[in-house]
């Protein structure tokens, strides 16, 4: 077990694992990843696995586009089948105010090479003939979007990082920091200190708590989100896209012979409550059946809850934390982080090794933007 490291990463979700791998692949192998639970069992395990390029900000589109190329070549690069299904993301728009916003986003996406397009209600019916279109004004569709198995993808990064020499310490929490002259000098664990001058917070919904241990205020709050899965359900084809009713956030996509679905409750306050709310499940099922009536015949097999890690502008904090030298962060992905893991791994490793991220310019998501009043609002949040 190392007592010193070139970098200590706190959290072994998709972010911690991808960053550790990219650092090691570029030669920084004296890296320790601390995980208070086991690898990949945080928010990453609770995600719906969706990957999309339909965002409203250039930074998110570029992060997503780079990541899609990695997801497409993952089996070749990492030797694991992550169950990539590129059946598209279909957004249904019901509010007239959404159309100009989505058309502007679409134009930006297309300029950046994303093959997304506008659909009339008739064209939507050709892609998903099972949704009620009475109130739908139009929508957007990107055939490269889809979903993958988040746990296998995370393990792929972790195993590859281990092969390159990265040390993962599971069931080992970061419980404090030692500082010298305002700079990180060590990360404390229940079994002792790991001396390092770089610590990277990748603790997902718990990142605010970890940052506070170093005296940093990181504006990341946990919000419960529930997902449900039906029993195998052959009435609807397994070839359907991820379908999203943008106004409510209701989504569903084929999964394991059934369908995975969910919808955020906009009135629920921030909390670390991980129980499944049966009342919300009923509300969610009613919304699902109203949009796709065939689901009236489906049985819900199980549900689970996890946490979105929401920031004031629905975008992550990426980079060095102001006021705490040596403390980096990649957290606060506000519910769309899993899909960006590959690009974040590349960008954070460049930031650490080269001083600047070049795969994608991540400066719009610098942690100092909140104090500067330079928020970077993402509009396409589900
Ligand atoms: C219901 C739901 C659906 C979602 N659907 C999608 C989707 O379709 N597509 C998508 O891209 N994203 C989705 N997300 C969001 C996605 O899950 C997250 O953005 C992403 O997984 C964040 O990864 P992470 O590595 O930052 O965090 P996590 O996976 O939470 O990893 C952080 C790790 O840090 C560990 N940790 C915390 N504190 C400490 C400590 N003190 N010491 C050591 N370790 C610590 C935790 O145990 C955890 O393993 C969804 C989220 C939820 C809840």
XYZ file of C-alpha atoms and ligand atoms in Angstrom:
435
model
C 0.000 0.000 0.000
C 1.387 3.356 -1.035
C 1.979 6.021 1.588
C 2.828 8.588 -1.059
C 1.224 9.212 -4.451
C 1.462 11.575 -7.393
C -2.316 11.942 -7.141
C -5.069 10.696 -4.856
C -8.510 10.405 -6.414
C -11.451 10.400 -4.022
C -14.296 8.268 -5.374
C -14.333 5.303 -7.758
C -17.387 6.050 -9.858
C -17.094 6.533 -13.594
C -15.181 9.790 -13.074
C -12.573 8.550 -10.615
C -11.960 5.407 -12.656
C -11.747 7.170 -16.025
C -9.384 9.861 -14.699
C -7.182 7.270 -12.967
C -6.973 5.264 -16.177
C -6.122 8.234 -18.370
C -3.425 9.420 -15.943
C -1.858 5.961 -15.843
C -2.111 5.533 -19.607
C -0.038 8.698 -19.927
C 2.577 7.474 -17.449
C 1.387 8.752 -14.066
C 1.000 5.388 -12.370
C 1.634 6.393 -8.743
C -2.073 7.039 -8.285
C -4.340 5.901 -5.453
C -8.131 5.827 -5.798
C -10.013 5.860 -2.491
C -13.531 4.449 -2.476
C -15.578 4.355 0.692
C -17.812 1.577 -0.744
C -16.882 -0.610 -3.712
C -15.973 0.451 -7.241
C -18.832 1.758 -9.354
C -21.591 1.415 -6.756
C -22.394 5.121 -6.324
C -24.579 7.267 -8.585
C -22.966 5.541 -11.547
C -24.690 2.267 -10.640
C -28.047 4.029 -10.288
C -27.917 5.739 -13.689
C -30.184 4.893 -16.590
C -27.066 4.524 -18.744
C -28.208 7.062 -21.312
C -25.632 8.613 -23.614
C -26.604 11.579 -25.752
C -25.103 14.479 -27.634
C -28.215 16.660 -27.588
C -27.123 19.432 -25.220
C -27.474 23.202 -25.312
C -23.913 24.270 -24.460
C -20.915 23.828 -26.733
C -18.833 22.375 -23.907
C -21.366 19.642 -23.146
C -21.830 18.806 -26.820
C -18.077 18.469 -27.290
C -17.690 16.377 -24.103
C -20.520 14.116 -25.262
C -19.245 13.766 -28.819
C -15.752 12.790 -27.681
C -17.271 10.297 -25.225
C -19.549 8.660 -27.809
C -16.505 7.824 -29.931
C -14.955 6.118 -26.892
C -18.140 4.210 -26.041
C -18.259 3.010 -29.652
C -14.706 1.650 -29.463
C -14.813 0.480 -25.825
C -14.865 -3.269 -26.573
C -11.823 -2.911 -28.808
C -9.907 -0.723 -26.340
C -10.890 -2.327 -23.036
C -11.933 -5.862 -24.040
C -15.386 -5.589 -22.448
C -18.856 -5.547 -23.979
C -20.696 -2.610 -22.406
C -23.960 -3.414 -24.212
C -23.938 -0.260 -26.314
C -27.324 0.329 -27.945
C -27.378 3.294 -30.333
C -31.138 3.419 -30.839
C -31.290 7.180 -30.501
C -32.723 9.756 -28.101
C -36.134 11.075 -29.133
C -37.224 14.309 -27.418
C -40.961 15.086 -27.534
C -41.845 18.781 -27.203
C -45.272 19.874 -25.999
C -44.678 23.510 -25.011
C -44.486 26.102 -27.843
C -41.791 27.972 -25.902
C -39.507 24.929 -26.247
C -39.410 24.935 -30.045
C -37.122 27.956 -30.635
C -34.794 26.806 -27.845
C -34.536 23.280 -29.246
C -34.101 24.580 -32.794
C -31.221 26.824 -31.649
C -29.653 23.909 -29.752
C -30.064 21.709 -32.800
C -28.303 24.225 -34.974
C -25.352 24.327 -32.552
C -25.273 20.512 -32.347
C -25.273 20.229 -36.151
C -22.470 22.824 -36.467
C -20.435 20.622 -34.115
C -21.051 17.518 -36.230
C -23.871 15.882 -34.257
C -26.324 14.102 -36.606
C -29.417 15.295 -34.705
C -32.481 16.493 -36.613
C -35.882 18.144 -36.150
C -38.952 15.906 -36.483
C -42.580 16.720 -37.206
C -45.188 14.782 -35.207
C -45.685 12.517 -38.243
C -41.967 11.749 -38.380
C -41.961 11.078 -34.632
C -44.728 8.533 -35.213
C -42.501 6.696 -37.675
C -39.685 6.399 -35.114
C -41.899 5.605 -32.131
C -45.443 4.679 -33.214
C -46.446 3.887 -29.610
C -46.539 7.408 -28.164
C -49.596 9.674 -27.967
C -48.894 12.657 -30.215
C -52.052 14.761 -29.689
C -50.189 17.462 -27.756
C -46.757 17.002 -29.369
C -45.582 19.945 -31.482
C -42.432 18.317 -32.787
C -39.223 16.866 -31.488
C -35.569 16.110 -32.065
C -33.776 12.846 -32.691
C -30.123 11.810 -32.791
C -29.518 8.240 -33.997
C -26.051 8.035 -32.401
C -27.482 8.511 -28.905
C -28.413 5.478 -26.828
C -27.413 3.709 -23.630
C -24.825 1.348 -22.155
C -24.230 -0.767 -19.040
C -22.714 1.716 -16.590
C -21.221 -0.820 -14.175
C -19.342 -2.768 -16.849
C -18.027 0.460 -18.351
C -16.765 1.647 -14.965
C -15.153 -1.716 -14.226
C -13.529 -1.578 -17.650
C -11.784 1.653 -16.724
C -10.897 0.411 -13.229
C -9.448 -2.885 -14.413
C -7.405 -1.182 -17.123
C -6.115 1.345 -14.572
C -5.140 -1.457 -12.184
C -3.225 -3.212 -14.945
C -1.238 0.002 -15.404
C -0.380 0.181 -11.701
C -3.113 2.323 -10.138
C -3.999 1.250 -6.593
C -7.690 1.126 -5.673
C -8.541 1.066 -1.969
C -12.157 0.019 -1.545
C -14.054 0.432 1.724
C -11.632 3.258 2.513
C -13.022 6.773 2.921
C -11.200 10.053 2.634
C -11.863 11.513 6.077
C -9.690 14.629 6.039
C -6.815 16.522 4.502
C -3.446 17.621 5.799
C -2.516 21.053 4.524
C 0.875 22.748 4.346
C 0.963 26.446 3.524
C -2.552 26.406 2.092
C -1.716 23.450 -0.146
C -2.901 19.844 -0.008
C -0.143 17.722 1.557
C -1.963 14.479 2.351
C -5.341 12.784 2.292
C -6.340 11.161 5.561
C -7.976 7.742 5.669
C -8.966 5.592 8.670
C -5.771 3.600 8.120
C -3.408 6.564 7.776
C -2.307 9.359 5.469
C -1.418 9.201 1.817
C 1.034 12.007 1.171
C 0.421 13.787 -2.094
C 0.246 17.315 -3.450
C -2.754 16.563 -5.677
C -6.156 15.316 -4.536
C -9.039 15.104 -6.980
C -12.593 15.081 -5.620
C -14.723 12.649 -7.656
C -17.185 11.856 -4.885
C -20.357 12.426 -6.910
C -23.279 13.594 -4.721
C -20.968 13.587 -1.657
C -18.465 16.007 -3.164
C -19.614 19.017 -1.138
C -18.888 17.062 2.057
C -15.457 15.993 0.826
C -14.583 19.534 -0.262
C -15.627 20.858 3.147
C -12.947 18.652 4.728
C -10.418 20.883 2.941
C -12.295 24.096 3.729
C -13.761 24.423 0.223
C -17.377 25.328 -0.492
C -18.486 23.279 -3.503
C -22.053 24.088 -4.622
C -23.183 20.515 -5.303
C -26.439 19.231 -3.785
C -27.952 15.730 -3.846
C -31.445 15.257 -5.252
C -33.207 11.895 -5.218
C -34.136 10.418 -8.577
C -35.960 7.117 -8.970
C -35.869 4.647 -11.838
C -38.094 1.650 -12.442
C -37.888 -1.399 -14.663
C -40.743 -3.481 -16.024
C -40.843 -7.231 -16.308
C -40.050 -8.525 -19.815
C -42.676 -6.863 -21.976
C -42.857 -7.981 -25.613
C -45.839 -5.753 -26.521
C -43.457 -2.898 -27.326
C -40.427 -3.559 -29.534
C -36.949 -3.592 -28.046
C -35.820 -1.440 -30.965
C -37.511 1.733 -29.676
C -35.322 4.761 -28.888
C -34.864 6.431 -25.512
C -38.040 8.523 -25.560
C -38.296 11.670 -23.448
C -41.251 13.948 -22.781
C -39.178 17.069 -22.177
C -41.762 19.069 -20.192
C -42.098 16.474 -17.439
C -38.739 14.707 -17.790
C -40.523 11.362 -18.269
C -38.265 8.920 -20.110
C -38.272 5.257 -21.103
C -36.031 2.922 -23.052
C -35.892 -0.821 -23.716
C -33.851 -2.769 -21.160
C -33.347 -6.515 -20.631
C -36.524 -7.484 -22.469
C -38.565 -4.907 -20.546
C -38.366 -1.122 -20.239
C -36.520 1.187 -17.873
C -38.365 4.409 -17.048
C -38.245 7.358 -14.700
C -39.236 10.976 -14.110
C -37.863 13.557 -11.698
C -40.099 15.154 -9.078
C -39.377 18.899 -9.442
C -40.908 19.669 -6.029
C -38.695 17.331 -4.019
C -36.076 19.117 -1.881
C -32.415 18.155 -1.719
C -31.755 15.152 0.513
C -29.786 11.943 0.949
C -33.007 9.900 1.175
C -32.486 6.761 -0.931
C -35.836 5.081 -0.338
C -38.252 4.474 -3.200
C -41.388 6.604 -2.901
C -44.335 4.396 -3.908
C -46.614 7.418 -4.421
C -44.140 8.852 -6.902
C -43.953 5.501 -8.653
C -47.733 5.650 -9.183
C -47.457 9.216 -10.531
C -44.645 8.094 -12.797
C -46.567 5.053 -14.104
C -49.646 7.207 -14.785
C -47.538 9.631 -16.825
C -45.960 6.724 -18.684
C -49.297 5.138 -19.569
C -50.722 8.514 -20.626
C -47.835 8.960 -23.069
C -47.534 5.322 -24.206
C -50.810 3.486 -23.409
C -49.378 0.010 -24.138
C -47.588 0.260 -20.766
C -50.967 -0.278 -19.075
C -50.276 -4.008 -19.560
C -46.722 -3.922 -18.149
C -45.750 -4.951 -14.615
C -43.144 -2.971 -12.707
C -40.500 -5.440 -11.543
C -38.485 -3.160 -9.264
C -37.458 0.417 -8.577
C -34.451 2.109 -7.039
C -33.357 5.568 -6.011
C -30.087 7.375 -6.492
C -28.877 10.950 -6.431
C -28.421 13.591 -9.046
C -25.529 15.883 -8.016
C -26.938 19.252 -8.930
C -25.112 22.580 -9.237
C -26.607 26.083 -9.673
C -26.193 25.936 -13.486
C -26.679 22.185 -14.000
C -23.090 21.764 -15.078
C -20.108 20.180 -13.337
C -17.172 21.717 -11.531
C -14.059 20.754 -13.495
C -10.587 21.869 -12.516
C -8.673 23.306 -9.584
C -10.624 24.567 -6.584
C -9.877 28.237 -5.871
C -8.243 28.872 -2.503
C -7.074 25.282 -1.915
C -3.930 24.611 -3.938
C -3.663 21.048 -5.132
C -7.373 20.279 -4.758
C -9.033 19.375 -8.044
C -12.593 18.406 -8.748
C -14.663 16.585 -11.353
C -18.147 16.431 -9.868
C -21.586 18.001 -9.946
C -22.688 16.537 -13.272
C -26.326 17.280 -12.492
C -27.672 13.978 -13.784
C -25.790 13.751 -17.085
C -22.351 12.698 -15.909
C -22.043 9.045 -16.705
C -22.084 9.624 -20.448
C -19.274 12.197 -20.210
C -16.878 9.936 -18.301
C -14.461 9.253 -21.172
C -14.052 12.934 -22.057
C -13.713 13.948 -18.416
C -10.993 11.318 -17.965
C -9.088 12.775 -20.905
C -9.605 16.416 -19.895
C -8.706 16.032 -16.220
C -5.605 14.006 -17.025
C -4.512 16.771 -19.428
C -5.200 19.417 -16.817
C -3.127 17.534 -14.244
C -0.253 16.562 -16.537
C -0.113 19.444 -19.024
C -1.715 22.276 -17.074
C -4.539 22.667 -19.604
C -7.246 20.429 -21.055
C -7.056 20.198 -24.825
C -9.499 17.393 -25.723
C -12.264 19.869 -24.864
C -11.958 23.418 -23.520
C -13.443 22.939 -20.047
C -12.762 26.467 -18.773
C -16.504 27.375 -18.951
C -16.973 24.757 -16.182
C -14.136 26.054 -13.957
C -15.022 25.880 -10.251
C -14.401 29.616 -9.828
C -17.286 30.547 -12.168
C -19.838 30.747 -9.353
C -17.838 33.367 -7.456
C -17.215 35.195 -10.752
C -20.917 35.208 -11.628
C -20.083 33.437 -14.908
C -22.603 30.624 -14.807
C -22.849 28.267 -17.806
C -26.480 27.132 -17.734
C -27.341 23.828 -19.450
C -30.877 23.853 -20.836
C -31.254 20.178 -21.864
C -31.524 18.675 -18.406
C -33.729 15.658 -17.839
C -31.665 7.637 -11.342
C -30.491 8.230 -12.070
C -30.446 8.162 -13.455
C -29.354 8.695 -14.143
N -29.294 8.534 -15.494
C -28.214 8.967 -16.172
C -28.100 8.731 -17.572
O -28.987 8.145 -18.200
N -26.981 9.162 -18.196
C -25.964 9.809 -17.531
O -24.982 10.196 -18.152
N -26.051 10.045 -16.205
C -27.143 9.638 -15.517
N -27.225 9.852 -14.174
C -26.183 10.648 -13.527
C -24.940 9.821 -13.288
O -25.274 8.692 -12.521
C -23.867 10.639 -12.579
O -23.748 11.932 -13.161
C -22.504 9.969 -12.670
O -22.611 8.588 -12.460
C -21.565 10.589 -11.670
O -20.402 9.805 -11.592
P -19.347 10.116 -10.459
O -18.204 9.231 -10.673
O -19.117 11.598 -10.433
O -20.137 9.796 -9.078
P -20.436 8.403 -8.347
O -20.725 7.309 -9.286
O -21.449 8.695 -7.286
O -19.048 8.066 -7.673
C -18.602 8.771 -6.532
C -17.969 7.760 -5.595
O -17.377 8.465 -4.513
C -17.480 7.663 -3.368
N -17.255 8.502 -2.190
C -18.085 9.444 -1.666
N -17.512 10.007 -0.585
C -16.284 9.427 -0.439
C -15.227 9.588 0.496
N -15.284 10.472 1.497
N -14.123 8.806 0.360
C -14.027 7.888 -0.650
N -15.016 7.693 -1.551
C -16.132 8.469 -1.456
C -18.892 7.082 -3.493
O -19.023 5.902 -2.706
C -18.992 6.811 -4.979
O -18.654 5.486 -5.332
C -28.301 9.327 -13.447
C -28.341 9.399 -12.048
C -29.409 8.842 -11.364
C -29.430 8.916 -9.864
